[in-house]
CSV table of C-alpha atoms in Angstrom, one decimal:
chain,number,residue,atom,x,y,z
A,1,UNK,CA,-73.4,101.1,60.6
A,2,UNK,CA,-72.8,97.1,60.5
A,3,UNK,CA,-73.0,96.1,63.7
A,4,UNK,CA,-76.5,98.2,64.1
A,5,UNK,CA,-77.0,96.1,60.7
A,6,UNK,CA,-75.9,93.2,62.1
A,7,UNK,CA,-77.8,93.2,65.8
A,8,UNK,CA,-80.9,94.3,64.1
A,9,UNK,CA,-80.9,90.7,62.0
A,10,UNK,CA,-80.5,88.8,65.1
A,11,UNK,CA,-83.7,91.0,66.5
A,12,UNK,CA,-85.6,89.3,63.7
A,13,UNK,CA,-84.2,86.2,64.0
A,14,UNK,CA,-85.5,85.8,67.8
A,15,UNK,CA,-88.9,87.0,66.9
A,16,UNK,CA,-89.2,84.4,63.9
A,17,UNK,CA,-88.5,82.0,67.0
A,18,UNK,CA,-84.5,81.3,66.2
A,19,UNK,CA,-83.2,81.0,70.1
A,20,UNK,CA,-80.8,83.5,69.5
A,21,UNK,CA,-78.8,83.6,72.6
A,22,UNK,CA,-76.2,87.3,73.6
A,23,UNK,CA,-73.5,84.9,73.4
A,24,UNK,CA,-73.9,83.7,69.6
A,25,UNK,CA,-75.2,87.5,68.8
A,26,UNK,CA,-71.9,88.3,70.1
A,27,UNK,CA,-69.9,85.1,68.0
A,28,UNK,CA,-72.2,86.5,65.2
A,29,UNK,CA,-70.8,90.0,65.6
A,30,UNK,CA,-67.3,88.9,65.7
A,31,UNK,CA,-67.6,86.0,62.7
A,32,UNK,CA,-68.9,88.7,60.3
A,33,UNK,CA,-66.3,91.0,61.4
A,34,UNK,CA,-63.7,89.2,59.7
A,35,UNK,CA,-65.4,87.6,56.5
A,36,UNK,CA,-66.6,91.3,55.9
A,37,UNK,CA,-70.2,92.4,55.6
A,38,UNK,CA,-69.8,92.9,51.8
A,39,UNK,CA,-69.7,89.6,51.4
A,40,UNK,CA,-73.6,88.3,50.9
A,41,UNK,CA,-72.8,84.8,51.0
A,42,UNK,CA,-69.6,84.4,53.7
A,43,UNK,CA,-72.1,86.4,56.0
A,44,UNK,CA,-75.2,83.8,55.4
A,45,UNK,CA,-72.1,81.0,56.4
A,46,UNK,CA,-71.2,82.6,59.6
A,47,UNK,CA,-74.9,83.1,61.0
A,48,UNK,CA,-75.6,80.1,60.0
A,49,UNK,CA,-73.0,78.4,62.1
A,50,UNK,CA,-72.8,80.2,65.1
A,51,UNK,CA,-76.5,81.4,65.2
A,52,UNK,CA,-78.5,78.3,64.7
A,53,UNK,CA,-78.6,75.2,67.0
A,54,UNK,CA,-81.2,72.8,65.7
A,55,UNK,CA,-82.3,71.7,62.3
A,56,UNK,CA,-85.9,73.6,62.5
A,57,UNK,CA,-83.7,76.8,63.2
A,58,UNK,CA,-81.6,76.4,59.9
A,59,UNK,CA,-85.4,76.5,58.1
A,60,UNK,CA,-86.2,79.7,60.0
A,61,UNK,CA,-82.5,81.2,59.4
A,62,UNK,CA,-82.9,80.9,55.6
A,63,UNK,CA,-86.2,82.8,55.2
A,64,UNK,CA,-85.4,85.6,58.0
A,65,UNK,CA,-82.3,85.8,56.2
A,66,UNK,CA,-83.3,86.0,52.5
A,67,UNK,CA,-85.8,89.1,53.1
A,68,UNK,CA,-83.8,90.7,55.6
A,69,UNK,CA,-81.1,91.1,53.4
A,70,UNK,CA,-82.2,91.8,49.8
A,71,UNK,CA,-79.6,93.9,48.3
A,72,UNK,CA,-76.4,93.4,47.1
A,73,UNK,CA,-74.2,95.2,48.7
A,74,UNK,CA,-75.9,93.2,52.5
A,75,UNK,CA,-78.0,96.2,53.8
A,76,UNK,CA,-81.1,95.5,54.7
A,77,UNK,CA,-84.0,96.7,51.7
A,78,UNK,CA,-84.7,100.3,51.1
A,79,UNK,CA,-88.4,99.0,50.3
A,80,UNK,CA,-91.0,96.6,51.8
A,81,UNK,CA,-91.4,93.8,49.7
A,82,UNK,CA,-94.0,90.5,51.0
A,83,UNK,CA,-92.7,88.7,53.9
A,84,UNK,CA,-90.2,91.1,53.8
A,85,UNK,CA,-88.5,92.3,57.3
A,86,UNK,CA,-88.1,95.9,57.1
A,87,UNK,CA,-85.7,98.3,58.9
A,88,UNK,CA,-87.5,101.9,59.8
A,89,UNK,CA,-90.7,102.5,61.3
A,90,UNK,CA,-92.3,104.1,58.5
A,91,UNK,CA,-91.4,101.3,56.3
A,92,UNK,CA,-92.9,98.1,58.9
A,93,UNK,CA,-96.8,96.8,57.4
A,94,UNK,CA,-98.7,96.2,60.6
A,95,UNK,CA,-99.3,91.7,60.5
A,96,UNK,CA,-103.2,91.5,60.4
A,97,UNK,CA,-102.3,88.0,62.6
A,98,UNK,CA,-103.1,86.0,58.7
A,99,UNK,CA,-99.5,86.2,58.2
A,100,UNK,CA,-99.4,88.4,55.4
A,101,UNK,CA,-98.3,92.2,54.8
A,102,UNK,CA,-99.4,94.8,53.9
A,103,UNK,CA,-97.8,97.7,52.8
A,104,UNK,CA,-99.5,101.3,54.5
A,105,UNK,CA,-98.8,104.2,52.0
A,106,UNK,CA,-101.4,106.4,53.4
A,107,UNK,CA,-100.0,108.4,56.4
A,108,UNK,CA,-103.3,108.0,58.2
A,109,UNK,CA,-103.3,104.3,57.6
A,110,UNK,CA,-100.2,104.2,59.1
A,111,UNK,CA,-100.9,106.1,62.1
A,112,UNK,CA,-104.0,103.8,62.8
A,113,UNK,CA,-101.6,100.5,62.4
A,114,UNK,CA,-99.0,102.5,64.8
A,115,UNK,CA,-102.2,102.6,67.1
A,116,UNK,CA,-103.0,98.7,66.9
A,117,UNK,CA,-99.2,98.1,67.3
A,118,UNK,CA,-99.7,100.1,70.5
A,119,UNK,CA,-102.1,97.8,71.8
A,120,UNK,CA,-101.1,94.0,70.5
A,121,UNK,CA,-99.4,91.2,73.1
A,122,UNK,CA,-95.7,92.1,72.7
A,123,UNK,CA,-95.4,87.9,73.3
A,124,UNK,CA,-97.4,87.2,69.7
A,125,UNK,CA,-96.1,89.5,67.3
A,126,UNK,CA,-94.6,89.1,64.3
A,127,UNK,CA,-91.2,89.8,63.2
A,128,UNK,CA,-92.0,92.8,61.4
A,129,UNK,CA,-94.5,93.8,64.3
A,130,UNK,CA,-91.3,93.2,66.8
A,131,UNK,CA,-89.3,95.8,64.6
A,132,UNK,CA,-92.0,98.7,64.5
A,133,UNK,CA,-92.6,98.5,68.4
A,134,UNK,CA,-89.0,99.2,69.0
A,135,UNK,CA,-89.5,101.9,66.8
A,136,UNK,CA,-92.5,103.4,68.9
A,137,UNK,CA,-90.2,103.0,71.9
A,138,UNK,CA,-89.1,106.7,71.0
A,139,UNK,CA,-93.3,107.8,71.6
A,140,UNK,CA,-93.5,107.3,75.3
A,141,UNK,CA,-92.1,110.5,77.3
A,142,UNK,CA,-92.4,109.4,80.9
A,143,UNK,CA,-92.1,111.9,83.7
A,144,UNK,CA,-90.0,111.7,87.1
A,145,UNK,CA,-92.0,111.0,90.4
A,146,UNK,CA,-90.2,114.5,92.5
A,147,UNK,CA,-90.4,114.2,97.0
A,148,UNK,CA,-89.6,117.9,98.4
A,149,UNK,CA,-87.0,118.6,100.2
A,150,UNK,CA,-86.0,120.8,103.1
A,151,UNK,CA,-84.7,123.3,100.7
A,152,UNK,CA,-86.8,126.3,99.7
A,153,UNK,CA,-87.1,128.3,96.6
A,154,UNK,CA,-89.0,130.7,95.5
A,155,UNK,CA,-92.5,130.9,94.2
A,156,UNK,CA,-95.7,133.0,93.6
A,157,UNK,CA,-97.6,131.8,96.1
A,158,UNK,CA,-96.9,130.4,99.3
A,159,UNK,CA,-95.8,131.2,103.1
A,160,UNK,CA,-94.5,134.5,103.3
A,161,UNK,CA,-89.9,134.8,102.6
A,162,UNK,CA,-89.8,137.6,105.3
A,163,UNK,CA,-86.2,137.7,104.5
A,164,UNK,CA,-85.8,138.4,101.5
A,165,UNK,CA,-89.2,141.0,101.5
A,166,UNK,CA,-87.0,142.7,104.2
A,167,UNK,CA,-84.1,143.2,102.3
A,168,UNK,CA,-86.1,144.4,99.7
A,169,UNK,CA,-87.8,147.1,101.8
A,170,UNK,CA,-84.6,148.0,103.1
A,171,UNK,CA,-82.9,148.4,99.5
A,172,UNK,CA,-86.2,150.9,99.1
A,173,UNK,CA,-85.0,152.8,102.5
A,174,UNK,CA,-87.6,151.3,104.4
A,175,UNK,CA,-90.2,151.8,102.1
A,176,UNK,CA,-93.0,148.9,101.7
A,177,UNK,CA,-91.7,146.3,99.0
A,178,UNK,CA,-93.7,143.5,97.3
A,179,UNK,CA,-94.4,140.7,99.4
A,180,UNK,CA,-91.5,137.9,98.8
A,181,UNK,CA,-92.9,133.9,98.5
A,182,UNK,CA,-91.2,130.9,98.8
A,183,UNK,CA,-92.2,127.1,98.4
A,184,UNK,CA,-90.1,123.9,99.7
A,185,UNK,CA,-88.2,122.7,96.6
A,186,UNK,CA,-88.9,119.3,95.3
A,187,UNK,CA,-86.5,117.2,93.5
A,188,UNK,CA,-86.7,114.0,91.3
A,189,UNK,CA,-87.2,110.0,93.2
A,190,UNK,CA,-85.0,107.5,92.3
A,191,UNK,CA,-86.4,104.5,90.4
A,192,UNK,CA,-85.5,101.3,90.5
A,193,UNK,CA,-86.8,98.8,88.1
A,194,UNK,CA,-86.3,95.0,89.1
A,195,UNK,CA,-87.0,93.0,85.7
A,196,UNK,CA,-87.9,89.1,86.0
A,197,UNK,CA,-85.7,87.4,82.6
A,198,UNK,CA,-87.2,83.9,83.7
A,199,UNK,CA,-88.4,81.3,81.4
A,200,UNK,CA,-92.0,82.3,82.1
A,201,UNK,CA,-91.3,86.2,81.1
A,202,UNK,CA,-89.0,85.3,77.8
A,203,UNK,CA,-91.6,86.5,75.3
A,204,UNK,CA,-91.7,90.1,77.3
A,205,UNK,CA,-87.8,90.9,78.5
A,206,UNK,CA,-86.6,92.2,74.9
A,207,UNK,CA,-89.6,94.8,75.5
A,208,UNK,CA,-88.9,95.2,79.0
A,209,UNK,CA,-85.4,95.8,78.9
A,210,UNK,CA,-86.5,98.3,76.1
A,211,UNK,CA,-88.3,100.1,78.2
A,212,UNK,CA,-86.1,100.4,80.7
A,213,UNK,CA,-83.6,101.3,78.1
A,214,UNK,CA,-86.0,104.5,77.5
A,215,UNK,CA,-86.6,105.4,80.9
A,216,UNK,CA,-82.7,105.1,81.7
A,217,UNK,CA,-82.7,107.7,78.3
A,218,UNK,CA,-84.7,110.2,79.7
A,219,UNK,CA,-85.3,110.1,83.3
A,220,UNK,CA,-82.3,111.2,86.0
A,221,UNK,CA,-82.5,108.8,88.3
A,222,UNK,CA,-82.9,105.5,87.6
A,223,UNK,CA,-81.8,101.8,88.1
A,224,UNK,CA,-82.3,98.4,86.7
A,225,UNK,CA,-81.6,95.1,87.5
A,226,UNK,CA,-82.5,91.8,86.2
A,227,UNK,CA,-84.2,89.1,88.5
A,228,UNK,CA,-84.2,85.4,87.8
A,229,UNK,CA,-82.2,82.4,89.7
A,230,UNK,CA,-79.6,85.6,90.6
A,231,UNK,CA,-80.1,89.1,90.7
A,232,UNK,CA,-78.0,91.3,88.0
A,233,UNK,CA,-77.4,95.6,87.7
A,234,UNK,CA,-77.5,96.2,84.3
A,235,UNK,CA,-77.5,99.9,84.7
A,236,UNK,CA,-74.5,100.6,83.5
A,237,UNK,CA,-75.4,98.3,79.8
A,238,UNK,CA,-78.4,100.3,79.3
A,239,UNK,CA,-76.7,103.7,79.7
A,240,UNK,CA,-75.6,103.2,75.9
A,241,UNK,CA,-77.6,105.6,73.5
A,242,UNK,CA,-78.5,103.4,71.4
A,243,UNK,CA,-81.2,100.7,72.2
A,244,UNK,CA,-79.5,97.8,70.2
A,245,UNK,CA,-76.3,97.6,71.4
A,246,UNK,CA,-77.9,98.3,75.7
A,247,UNK,CA,-79.8,95.6,75.3
A,248,UNK,CA,-76.3,93.1,73.5
A,249,UNK,CA,-74.3,94.6,77.0
A,250,UNK,CA,-77.1,94.0,78.9
A,251,UNK,CA,-77.6,90.5,77.2
A,252,UNK,CA,-74.0,90.0,78.1
A,253,UNK,CA,-74.0,91.0,81.4
A,254,UNK,CA,-77.1,88.6,82.6
A,255,UNK,CA,-76.2,84.7,83.2
A,256,UNK,CA,-79.8,83.4,83.7
A,257,UNK,CA,-81.9,83.6,80.7
A,258,UNK,CA,-84.6,82.0,80.4
A,259,UNK,CA,-84.0,80.4,83.5
A,260,UNK,CA,-85.7,79.5,86.7
A,261,UNK,CA,-87.5,81.7,88.8
A,262,UNK,CA,-86.5,82.5,92.4
A,263,UNK,CA,-88.2,85.9,93.4
A,264,UNK,CA,-87.8,85.7,96.7
A,265,UNK,CA,-84.2,84.9,97.2
A,266,UNK,CA,-83.1,87.5,94.5
A,267,UNK,CA,-85.1,90.4,96.0
A,268,UNK,CA,-83.3,89.5,99.3
A,269,UNK,CA,-80.2,89.9,98.0
A,270,UNK,CA,-81.0,93.4,96.3
A,271,UNK,CA,-82.2,94.2,100.3
A,272,UNK,CA,-79.3,93.0,101.5
A,273,UNK,CA,-76.6,94.6,99.3
A,274,UNK,CA,-78.9,97.8,97.4
A,275,UNK,CA,-81.9,98.0,99.4
A,276,UNK,CA,-81.3,98.9,102.6
A,277,UNK,CA,-78.0,101.0,101.6
A,278,UNK,CA,-80.4,103.7,100.4
A,279,UNK,CA,-80.8,102.8,96.7
A,280,UNK,CA,-84.8,101.8,97.6
A,281,UNK,CA,-85.0,104.4,100.9
A,282,UNK,CA,-87.4,106.9,99.4
A,283,UNK,CA,-87.4,105.2,95.4
A,284,UNK,CA,-90.2,104.1,93.2
A,285,UNK,CA,-89.7,100.6,93.0
A,286,UNK,CA,-91.3,98.8,90.2
A,287,UNK,CA,-90.7,94.9,89.4
A,288,UNK,CA,-92.2,93.5,86.2
A,289,UNK,CA,-93.0,90.0,86.8
A,290,UNK,CA,-95.6,86.5,86.0
A,291,UNK,CA,-95.3,85.8,89.5
A,292,UNK,CA,-93.7,82.5,89.3
A,293,UNK,CA,-92.0,81.7,92.2
A,294,UNK,CA,-90.4,78.2,92.1
A,295,UNK,CA,-88.4,78.7,95.6
A,296,UNK,CA,-90.0,79.5,99.0
A,297,UNK,CA,-93.2,81.9,99.3
A,298,UNK,CA,-93.1,83.5,102.6
A,299,UNK,CA,-89.7,84.6,102.2
A,300,UNK,CA,-91.2,86.3,98.2
A,301,UNK,CA,-93.9,87.8,100.9
A,302,UNK,CA,-91.4,88.8,103.3
A,303,UNK,CA,-89.3,90.1,101.4
A,304,UNK,CA,-91.7,92.6,99.3
A,305,UNK,CA,-93.5,93.5,103.1
A,306,UNK,CA,-89.5,94.8,103.9
A,307,UNK,CA,-89.1,96.2,100.6
A,308,UNK,CA,-92.4,98.3,100.8
A,309,UNK,CA,-91.1,99.4,104.1
A,310,UNK,CA,-88.2,101.5,102.8
A,311,UNK,CA,-89.6,102.2,99.1
A,312,UNK,CA,-91.7,105.3,98.6
A,313,UNK,CA,-93.6,103.3,96.5
A,314,UNK,CA,-93.7,99.6,95.3
A,315,UNK,CA,-95.2,98.9,91.4
A,316,UNK,CA,-95.7,95.3,90.5
A,317,UNK,CA,-96.5,95.2,86.6
A,318,UNK,CA,-97.7,91.9,85.2
A,319,UNK,CA,-97.9,91.2,81.9
A,320,UNK,CA,-101.3,89.2,82.3
A,321,UNK,CA,-103.1,91.5,84.6
A,322,UNK,CA,-104.7,93.6,81.6
A,323,UNK,CA,-105.5,90.1,79.6
A,324,UNK,CA,-109.9,89.4,79.8
A,325,UNK,CA,-110.2,87.1,82.3
A,326,UNK,CA,-107.0,87.1,84.6
A,327,UNK,CA,-107.6,86.1,87.6
A,328,UNK,CA,-104.0,86.4,90.6
A,329,UNK,CA,-103.6,82.7,90.7
A,330,UNK,CA,-100.3,82.1,90.7
A,331,UNK,CA,-99.2,81.6,94.2
A,332,UNK,CA,-96.4,84.7,94.1
A,333,UNK,CA,-98.8,87.2,92.8
A,334,UNK,CA,-101.4,86.6,96.0
A,335,UNK,CA,-98.8,86.7,98.7
A,336,UNK,CA,-97.1,90.0,97.6
A,337,UNK,CA,-101.1,92.0,96.7
A,338,UNK,CA,-101.3,93.0,100.4
A,339,UNK,CA,-98.0,94.9,100.2
A,340,UNK,CA,-98.0,96.7,96.4
A,341,UNK,CA,-99.9,100.0,95.5
A,342,UNK,CA,-99.9,99.5,92.4
A,343,UNK,CA,-100.7,96.3,90.5
A,344,UNK,CA,-100.8,97.1,86.6
A,345,UNK,CA,-100.4,95.5,83.1
A,346,UNK,CA,-97.4,95.2,81.3
A,347,UNK,CA,-98.1,93.4,78.6
A,348,UNK,CA,-98.2,96.2,75.1
A,349,UNK,CA,-96.7,99.7,74.4
A,350,UNK,CA,-100.3,101.3,76.0
A,351,UNK,CA,-99.8,100.0,79.2
A,352,UNK,CA,-96.0,100.7,79.0
A,353,UNK,CA,-97.5,104.1,78.9
A,354,UNK,CA,-99.9,103.7,81.6
A,355,UNK,CA,-97.3,102.6,83.8
A,356,UNK,CA,-95.1,105.6,83.0
A,357,UNK,CA,-98.3,107.6,84.8
A,358,UNK,CA,-98.6,105.6,87.1
A,359,UNK,CA,-94.5,106.4,88.0
A,360,UNK,CA,-94.7,110.2,87.3
A,361,UNK,CA,-97.8,110.2,89.9
A,362,UNK,CA,-96.1,108.5,92.8
């Protein structure tokens, strides 16, 4: 329980503008384990020492700490108050964009606020809204795409199953039996997620990894990689049931958070080590990126073209795609558009729900 509280606090800090890295989060957990969460003053000092990197961070840290740890035993407050950072989905008021939060006691109003939040750009949410959005990821109901196999299964329609029909007739001493039918069986397709965690995607990386965690927890065959300046396999970390622990574990695995973007090189590394060996063959490959490429654009084009040859379907998710006035002006996006099957938005929970349907229909 204490780890979950502390990880929630680091998430609130990050949403408030403090650059809390996975290494700082781990140092904070270790420091609090030594001083004890029941000592509020010691927890406060441990956080300032491990989570803050400059004077501006200290001011934000003090505000978030006072809002988040409001009870004597060190746990988050049970009731929301003005400017507090709530910790449960039901206690999270919606920020109206003016910096003022209001409580919503009416269930209808809460539902309306949740619907508004579903369409908000995740990169521009307040700390309270980020906390609430994290809880709303559980409302996503993804369905696995399916592919036909050579095996046949019983079905009420389809081709006549002659062997089964004949055996049924023999059991009736040669009397005519009901005609049995069959169809080709189906099994779930593999889904491969490639999540851009470079600097230009930093505002969306947390939400995208939460989406990857939700898909990993609900679908049978999901593999997740992060791409930036290098390729990192984070599937094992995302298999942890608790989303906060899973994201911290993924953060400890990824060495290039908020770095540069070399999509062509990382896709080539994926293709050579994983894709051609069978992971991408016949799979639905989903690439989350805004298309800013610092490397050779021609290499990116070639790698996406090769990926399209082995994958069943390639989906490119751009967080700017659904915004008013957006045009695919980035060189990386223009280069790959001829080789992707679906080019969809990815900036809000509503667009993530649409993406789940695109994947299911693949």
